[in-house]
Short mmCIF file of C-alpha atoms in Angstrom, two decimals:
data_model
loop_
_atom_site.label_atom_id
_atom_site.label_comp_id
_atom_site.label_asym_id
_atom_site.label_seq_id
_atom_site.Cartn_x
_atom_site.Cartn_y
_atom_site.Cartn_z
CA MET A 11 169.11 88.08 116.13
CA ASN A 12 166.21 90.51 116.50
CA ALA A 13 166.82 93.64 118.54
CA PRO A 14 164.95 93.84 121.89
CA ARG A 15 161.50 95.36 121.52
CA VAL A 16 161.25 98.96 122.66
CA THR A 17 158.71 99.16 125.48
CA LEU A 18 156.57 101.95 126.81
CA ALA A 19 158.77 101.97 129.91
CA ASN A 20 161.77 102.75 127.69
CA VAL A 21 159.90 105.69 126.19
CA ALA A 22 158.90 106.99 129.62
CA LEU A 23 162.48 106.74 130.87
CA ARG A 24 163.86 108.58 127.80
CA ALA A 25 161.22 111.33 128.13
CA GLY A 26 161.64 111.65 131.91
CA VAL A 27 157.97 111.03 132.65
CA SER A 28 155.97 108.30 134.37
CA ARG A 29 154.86 105.22 132.45
CA SER A 30 151.19 106.22 132.83
CA THR A 31 151.92 109.65 131.34
CA ALA A 32 153.66 108.04 128.39
CA SER A 33 150.72 105.66 128.00
CA PHE A 34 148.16 108.49 127.92
CA VAL A 35 150.17 110.42 125.36
CA MET A 36 150.74 107.44 123.05
CA SER A 37 147.05 106.53 123.17
CA GLY A 38 146.06 110.07 122.16
CA ARG A 39 144.64 111.02 125.55
CA GLY A 40 147.30 113.52 126.59
CA ALA A 41 145.08 116.61 126.38
CA GLU A 42 142.17 114.77 128.01
CA MET A 43 144.40 113.91 130.99
CA ARG A 44 145.68 117.52 131.15
CA ILE A 45 149.26 116.59 130.34
CA SER A 46 151.23 119.66 129.30
CA GLU A 47 152.06 120.19 125.66
CA ALA A 48 155.76 120.19 126.51
CA ALA A 49 155.53 116.79 128.21
CA GLN A 50 153.55 115.39 125.31
CA GLN A 51 156.18 116.52 122.83
CA LYS A 52 158.93 114.91 124.97
CA VAL A 53 157.08 111.60 124.92
CA LEU A 54 156.43 111.72 121.17
CA LYS A 55 160.06 112.61 120.44
CA ALA A 56 161.32 109.81 122.68
CA ALA A 57 159.02 107.33 120.93
CA ALA A 58 160.25 108.45 117.52
CA ASP A 59 163.91 108.37 118.56
CA LEU A 60 163.60 104.86 119.99
CA GLY A 61 161.44 103.51 117.16
CA TYR A 62 158.66 102.59 119.58
CA ARG A 63 155.71 100.62 118.23
CA PRO A 64 152.67 99.90 120.42
CA ASN A 65 151.91 96.31 121.38
CA LEU A 66 148.73 95.68 119.40
CA THR A 67 148.03 92.41 121.18
CA ALA A 68 148.02 94.12 124.54
CA ARG A 69 145.91 96.95 123.16
CA SER A 70 143.34 94.52 121.75
CA LEU A 71 143.00 92.88 125.16
CA ARG A 72 142.20 96.28 126.68
CA THR A 73 139.86 97.54 123.96
CA SER A 74 138.38 94.27 122.59
CA LYS A 75 139.33 95.60 119.14
CA THR A 76 142.02 94.12 116.90
CA HIS A 77 141.67 96.64 114.06
CA THR A 78 141.48 93.76 111.60
CA ILE A 79 138.76 92.76 109.12
CA GLY A 80 138.21 89.51 107.28
CA LEU A 81 137.12 89.39 103.63
CA ILE A 82 135.96 85.94 102.54
CA SER A 83 134.85 85.22 98.98
CA ASP A 84 134.17 82.37 96.61
CA ALA A 85 136.36 83.59 93.73
CA ILE A 86 136.93 87.34 94.09
CA ALA A 87 140.68 87.14 94.67
CA THR A 88 141.47 85.28 91.44
CA THR A 89 138.90 86.99 89.22
CA PRO A 90 140.62 89.72 87.16
CA PHE A 91 137.83 92.32 87.26
CA ALA A 92 136.21 91.47 90.57
CA GLY A 93 139.67 91.72 92.14
CA GLU A 94 138.94 95.44 92.25
CA VAL A 95 136.56 94.60 95.11
CA ILE A 96 139.63 93.76 97.18
CA HIS A 97 141.37 97.00 96.17
CA GLY A 98 138.37 99.02 97.30
CA ALA A 99 138.16 97.10 100.58
CA LEU A 100 141.90 97.54 101.20
CA ASP A 101 141.75 101.28 100.64
CA ALA A 102 138.77 101.67 102.97
CA ALA A 103 140.38 99.49 105.65
CA LEU A 104 143.61 101.52 105.44
CA ALA A 105 141.67 104.79 105.74
CA HIS A 106 140.11 103.44 108.94
CA GLY A 107 143.40 102.18 110.36
CA HIS A 108 142.52 98.51 109.87
CA LEU A 109 144.33 95.53 108.38
CA LEU A 110 142.43 93.36 105.89
CA PHE A 111 142.74 89.57 105.82
CA VAL A 112 141.64 88.09 102.48
CA ALA A 113 140.67 84.44 101.95
CA GLU A 114 139.04 82.55 99.09
CA THR A 115 136.92 79.41 99.30
CA ALA A 116 136.66 78.39 95.61
CA GLY A 117 133.03 77.58 96.41
CA ASN A 118 133.96 74.80 98.86
CA GLU A 119 131.63 74.95 101.89
CA ALA A 120 134.00 73.01 104.15
CA VAL A 121 136.85 75.37 103.29
CA GLU A 122 134.53 78.31 103.83
CA ALA A 123 133.57 77.12 107.32
CA ASP A 124 137.24 76.61 108.26
CA LEU A 125 138.24 80.04 106.97
CA ILE A 126 135.48 81.79 108.87
CA SER A 127 136.50 79.95 112.04
CA GLU A 128 140.12 81.01 111.49
CA MET A 129 139.04 84.62 111.09
CA LEU A 130 136.96 84.50 114.26
CA ASP A 131 139.78 82.82 116.17
CA ARG A 132 141.89 85.84 115.25
CA GLN A 133 139.14 88.04 116.69
CA VAL A 134 138.61 90.17 113.59
CA ASP A 135 136.38 93.17 114.23
CA GLY A 136 134.06 92.14 111.39
CA ILE A 137 133.69 90.06 108.25
CA VAL A 138 132.88 91.05 104.67
CA TYR A 139 131.39 88.08 102.83
CA ALA A 140 131.46 88.39 99.04
CA THR A 141 130.28 86.35 96.07
CA MET A 142 131.72 86.82 92.59
CA PHE A 143 128.43 88.00 91.07
CA THR A 144 125.09 89.06 92.49
CA ARG A 145 122.90 86.10 93.27
CA TYR A 146 120.41 84.73 95.75
CA GLN A 147 122.44 82.70 98.20
CA LYS A 148 122.27 81.94 101.90
CA ALA A 149 125.18 83.36 103.83
CA PRO A 150 126.94 81.18 106.45
CA ALA A 151 124.81 81.08 109.59
CA VAL A 152 127.74 81.98 111.85
CA LEU A 153 127.86 85.45 110.30
CA SER A 154 124.62 86.27 112.14
CA LYS A 155 126.64 86.26 115.37
CA VAL A 156 129.30 88.74 114.27
CA GLN A 157 129.54 92.14 112.65
CA SER A 158 129.23 91.40 108.94
CA VAL A 159 128.40 92.90 105.56
CA LEU A 160 127.50 91.00 102.38
CA ILE A 161 128.68 91.87 98.86
CA ASN A 162 126.59 90.51 95.95
CA CYS A 163 125.03 87.96 98.31
CA LEU A 164 121.23 88.30 98.44
CA ASP A 165 120.30 86.36 101.56
CA PRO A 166 116.71 87.24 102.57
CA THR A 167 117.26 85.65 106.00
CA SER A 168 120.28 87.77 106.91
CA SER A 169 120.16 91.01 108.88
CA SER A 170 123.54 92.11 107.52
CA PRO A 171 123.67 95.01 105.04
CA ARG A 172 123.81 93.80 101.42
CA ILE A 173 126.04 95.82 99.09
CA VAL A 174 124.94 95.25 95.49
CA PRO A 175 125.19 97.00 92.10
CA ASP A 176 122.13 99.05 91.17
CA GLU A 177 121.30 96.89 88.15
CA TYR A 178 117.89 98.49 87.64
CA GLN A 179 119.31 101.99 87.27
CA GLY A 180 122.09 100.48 85.18
CA GLY A 181 119.45 99.23 82.76
CA ARG A 182 117.91 102.68 82.59
CA THR A 183 121.36 104.18 81.94
CA ALA A 184 121.96 101.84 78.99
CA ALA A 185 118.58 102.61 77.43
CA ARG A 186 119.07 106.33 78.00
CA ALA A 187 122.41 106.21 76.17
CA LEU A 188 120.55 104.97 73.08
CA ALA A 189 117.64 107.39 73.50
CA ASP A 190 120.01 110.34 73.83
CA ALA A 191 121.40 109.39 70.40
CA GLY A 192 117.85 109.28 69.00
CA HIS A 193 117.39 105.50 69.06
CA LEU A 194 113.74 104.86 69.86
CA ASN A 195 112.97 102.27 67.19
CA GLY A 196 114.48 98.97 66.15
CA ILE A 197 115.94 98.20 69.60
CA TYR A 198 116.70 94.53 70.34
CA VAL A 199 118.07 92.88 73.48
CA ILE A 200 120.60 90.03 73.53
CA GLY A 201 120.56 88.11 76.82
CA GLY A 202 117.16 88.94 78.23
CA ARG A 203 115.72 88.15 81.63
CA HIS A 204 115.97 84.50 82.54
CA ASP A 205 116.97 81.94 85.13
CA ILE A 206 119.75 79.91 83.53
CA PRO A 207 121.92 78.38 86.28
CA LYS A 208 125.10 78.48 84.19
CA THR A 209 124.76 82.19 83.54
CA PRO A 210 126.64 84.37 86.07
CA GLY A 211 124.13 86.85 87.46
CA GLY A 212 121.53 85.73 84.93
CA LEU A 213 118.56 85.88 87.25
CA TYR A 214 119.21 88.99 89.34
CA ALA A 215 121.21 91.01 86.81
CA GLY A 216 119.10 89.99 83.82
CA VAL A 217 115.76 90.71 85.48
CA ASN A 218 116.76 94.08 86.90
CA ARG A 219 118.67 95.27 83.86
CA MET A 220 115.68 94.43 81.68
CA ARG A 221 113.27 96.17 84.05
CA GLY A 222 115.40 99.29 83.87
CA VAL A 223 115.70 99.13 80.07
CA GLU A 224 111.95 98.71 79.59
CA ASP A 225 110.97 101.40 82.10
CA GLU A 226 113.39 103.93 80.62
CA LEU A 227 112.28 103.30 77.03
CA ARG A 228 108.66 103.57 78.15
CA THR A 229 109.28 107.16 79.25
CA TYR A 230 110.00 107.94 75.58
CA GLY A 231 106.96 106.01 74.33
CA ALA A 232 109.32 103.35 72.97
CA GLY A 233 110.05 99.71 73.68
CA VAL A 234 112.11 96.63 72.86
CA VAL A 235 111.20 94.88 69.61
CA LEU A 236 112.49 91.49 70.74
CA SER A 237 114.52 90.10 73.61
CA TYR A 238 116.58 87.03 72.76
CA GLU A 239 117.06 84.80 75.83
CA CYS A 240 120.45 83.11 76.07
CA GLU A 241 123.44 82.44 78.28
CA TYR A 242 125.86 85.31 78.73
CA GLU A 243 128.79 84.02 76.66
CA PRO A 244 130.26 85.13 73.28
CA ALA A 245 129.05 82.05 71.38
CA PHE A 246 125.47 82.76 72.41
CA GLY A 247 125.74 86.44 71.52
CA TYR A 248 126.98 85.41 68.09
CA LYS A 249 124.22 82.79 67.68
CA ALA A 250 121.45 85.13 68.85
CA THR A 251 122.49 87.96 66.53
CA THR A 252 122.92 85.60 63.58
CA GLU A 253 119.44 84.15 64.11
CA LEU A 254 117.87 87.60 64.43
CA LEU A 255 119.36 88.65 61.11
CA SER A 256 118.51 85.34 59.43
CA ASP A 257 114.89 85.75 60.52
CA GLY A 258 114.68 89.06 58.69
CA HIS A 259 115.07 91.45 61.62
CA ARG A 260 117.09 94.58 60.96
CA PRO A 261 118.04 96.07 64.34
CA ARG A 262 119.07 99.70 64.57
CA ALA A 263 120.41 99.14 68.08
CA LEU A 264 121.39 96.19 70.26
CA ILE A 265 121.40 96.13 74.04
CA CYS A 266 123.66 93.26 75.09
CA LEU A 267 123.35 92.27 78.72
CA ASN A 268 127.10 91.87 79.13
CA ASP A 269 130.30 92.54 77.19
CA ARG A 270 130.84 88.88 76.27
CA LEU A 271 127.49 88.83 74.47
CA ALA A 272 128.43 92.06 72.70
CA PHE A 273 131.68 90.46 71.51
CA GLY A 274 129.70 87.68 69.84
CA ALA A 275 127.24 90.19 68.39
CA TYR A 276 130.08 92.21 66.85
CA GLN A 277 131.30 89.08 65.04
CA ALA A 278 127.86 88.20 63.71
CA LEU A 279 127.23 91.73 62.47
CA GLY A 280 130.64 91.87 60.82
CA GLU A 281 130.01 88.63 58.94
CA ARG A 282 126.85 90.19 57.50
CA GLY A 283 128.71 93.30 56.42
CA MET A 284 126.97 95.43 59.06
CA ARG A 285 129.07 98.08 60.74
CA VAL A 286 129.08 99.22 64.36
CA PRO A 287 127.91 101.90 64.92
CA GLU A 288 127.09 103.13 61.40
CA ASP A 289 124.51 100.39 60.79
CA VAL A 290 123.83 99.11 64.30
CA SER A 291 124.55 100.87 67.57
CA VAL A 292 125.51 98.65 70.51
CA VAL A 293 125.45 99.22 74.27
CA SER A 294 126.40 96.67 76.89
CA PHE A 295 127.06 96.02 80.57
CA ASP A 296 130.09 95.30 82.82
CA ALA A 297 132.69 97.64 81.23
CA SER A 298 135.26 94.86 81.32
CA ASP A 299 138.61 95.15 79.55
CA LEU A 300 136.91 93.49 76.58
CA ALA A 301 134.82 96.62 76.04
CA SER A 302 137.92 98.73 75.43
CA TRP A 303 139.62 96.08 73.28
CA LEU A 304 136.76 95.79 70.80
CA ARG A 305 136.86 97.95 67.67
CA PRO A 306 135.06 100.22 67.75
CA SER A 307 135.32 100.43 71.54
CA LEU A 308 132.14 99.37 73.28
CA THR A 309 129.92 101.71 75.28
CA SER A 310 129.18 99.77 78.46
CA VAL A 311 127.55 100.28 81.87
CA ALA A 312 130.19 99.46 84.46
CA LEU A 313 129.99 97.04 87.35
CA PRO A 314 131.31 99.14 90.29
CA HIS A 315 133.70 96.53 91.72
CA TYR A 316 136.02 98.95 93.51
CA GLU A 317 133.12 100.86 95.05
CA LEU A 318 131.48 97.63 96.25
CA GLY A 319 134.56 96.76 98.31
CA LYS A 320 135.09 100.27 99.60
CA ILE A 321 131.46 100.82 100.60
CA ALA A 322 131.26 97.39 102.26
CA VAL A 323 134.18 98.08 104.59
CA THR A 324 133.03 101.63 105.26
CA THR A 325 129.54 100.38 106.09
CA LEU A 326 130.99 97.72 108.39
CA LEU A 327 133.18 100.16 110.33
CA ASP A 328 131.20 103.40 110.28
CA ALA A 329 127.78 101.96 111.06
CA PRO A 330 128.08 98.78 113.15
CA VAL A 331 125.47 96.19 112.23
CA ARG A 332 122.66 95.55 114.67
CA LYS A 333 121.87 91.87 114.58
CA GLY A 334 118.30 90.67 114.62
CA GLY A 335 116.81 93.42 112.45
CA GLU A 336 115.95 93.53 108.77
CA SER A 337 118.72 93.62 106.21
CA LYS A 338 119.49 96.85 104.39
CA ASP A 339 120.32 96.92 100.69
CA VAL A 340 122.94 99.48 99.68
CA LEU A 341 122.62 100.02 95.93
CA VAL A 342 125.85 101.13 94.28
CA PRO A 343 125.54 103.22 91.07
CA MET A 344 126.72 101.73 87.77
CA PRO A 345 128.33 104.47 85.64
CA LEU A 346 128.32 104.57 81.85
CA HIS A 347 131.72 104.11 80.20
CA GLU A 348 131.37 105.70 76.79
CA GLY A 349 133.01 104.06 73.80
CA ASP A 350 132.44 104.50 70.09
CA SER A 351 129.67 101.96 69.56
CA ILE A 352 126.66 104.32 69.50
CA ALA A 353 125.96 106.63 66.54
CA PRO A 354 123.27 109.30 66.26
CA VAL A 355 120.15 108.27 64.37
CA THR A 356 119.85 109.49 60.80
CA PRO A 357 116.45 110.38 59.32
CA VAL A 358 116.50 107.37 57.00
CA GLY A 359 115.02 104.04 58.08
CA GLN A 360 113.32 105.06 61.29
CA ILE A 361 110.72 102.32 61.07
CA GLN A 362 109.96 99.92 63.93
CA GLU A 363 110.26 96.35 62.68
#
């Protein structure tokens, strides 16, 4: 049998003060109400001795705040790397004294609608709506009526802040990593900018990463020799690299638009007896576990999963969203994780193919 719940009246009786005095102290308003320091300490000691815990339901009725947040996603919770989004959101919620409810829809719109309704029925203070990768997608209309923040969801009709990776600067970072090692010639791209529905992030990530790559190389008077358009999977990275070599191209550096493409490229280069990085330097994107497992380890521009979750919750709680205005994009930096896949250029063979 559960022990009877300790009430505020119990605390007041133990401390020898009125219930209202105990209430002011436990709500942090003791000094404001000019309650003596001695009385405040009596109340706090009584609460600690009795194991008093405030009634959050009653508090929420008074303040219209439940100190809870909902995070709803399509596949974040069961995605190994994107699961860091949840860790970041949890840490930020904890720092703000909030509890985080997490739910996943598996892309089912009916499930999504039910989950959002459940969150709202529990009177969460706000909702973070996340998609697994950055894409153009309309957020549920009901979110326009509540405090909300979007992660990876580019809805042009929403007034909620959109927290997304800074893919453009990420592209510049990748190109700069090659340029810093002297690679200004013989640079090829595997993945390219394209709109292939099956490719996660293909449109948004591909376009903006390529823009960044091209703009950064242009500052050095350099450019990409050839961009091979393909889906972002190992088999296509292998096929693209094999075809480039079979067509007579001899890349000095490859920019692969994600780590899975780089994995395929490594295999194709190895079959041709070409070494990374001695013969071909490689830089990639995502900084997944795959990047560290490859040999040599892959230099990769990281997707900032943890920071996306943390910034989303912080944005939701620190700067309440004003509905009806224009949305605000919060671009999260993508840091470079250095591996061993880039070698300095040697004087021999510096000819653009």
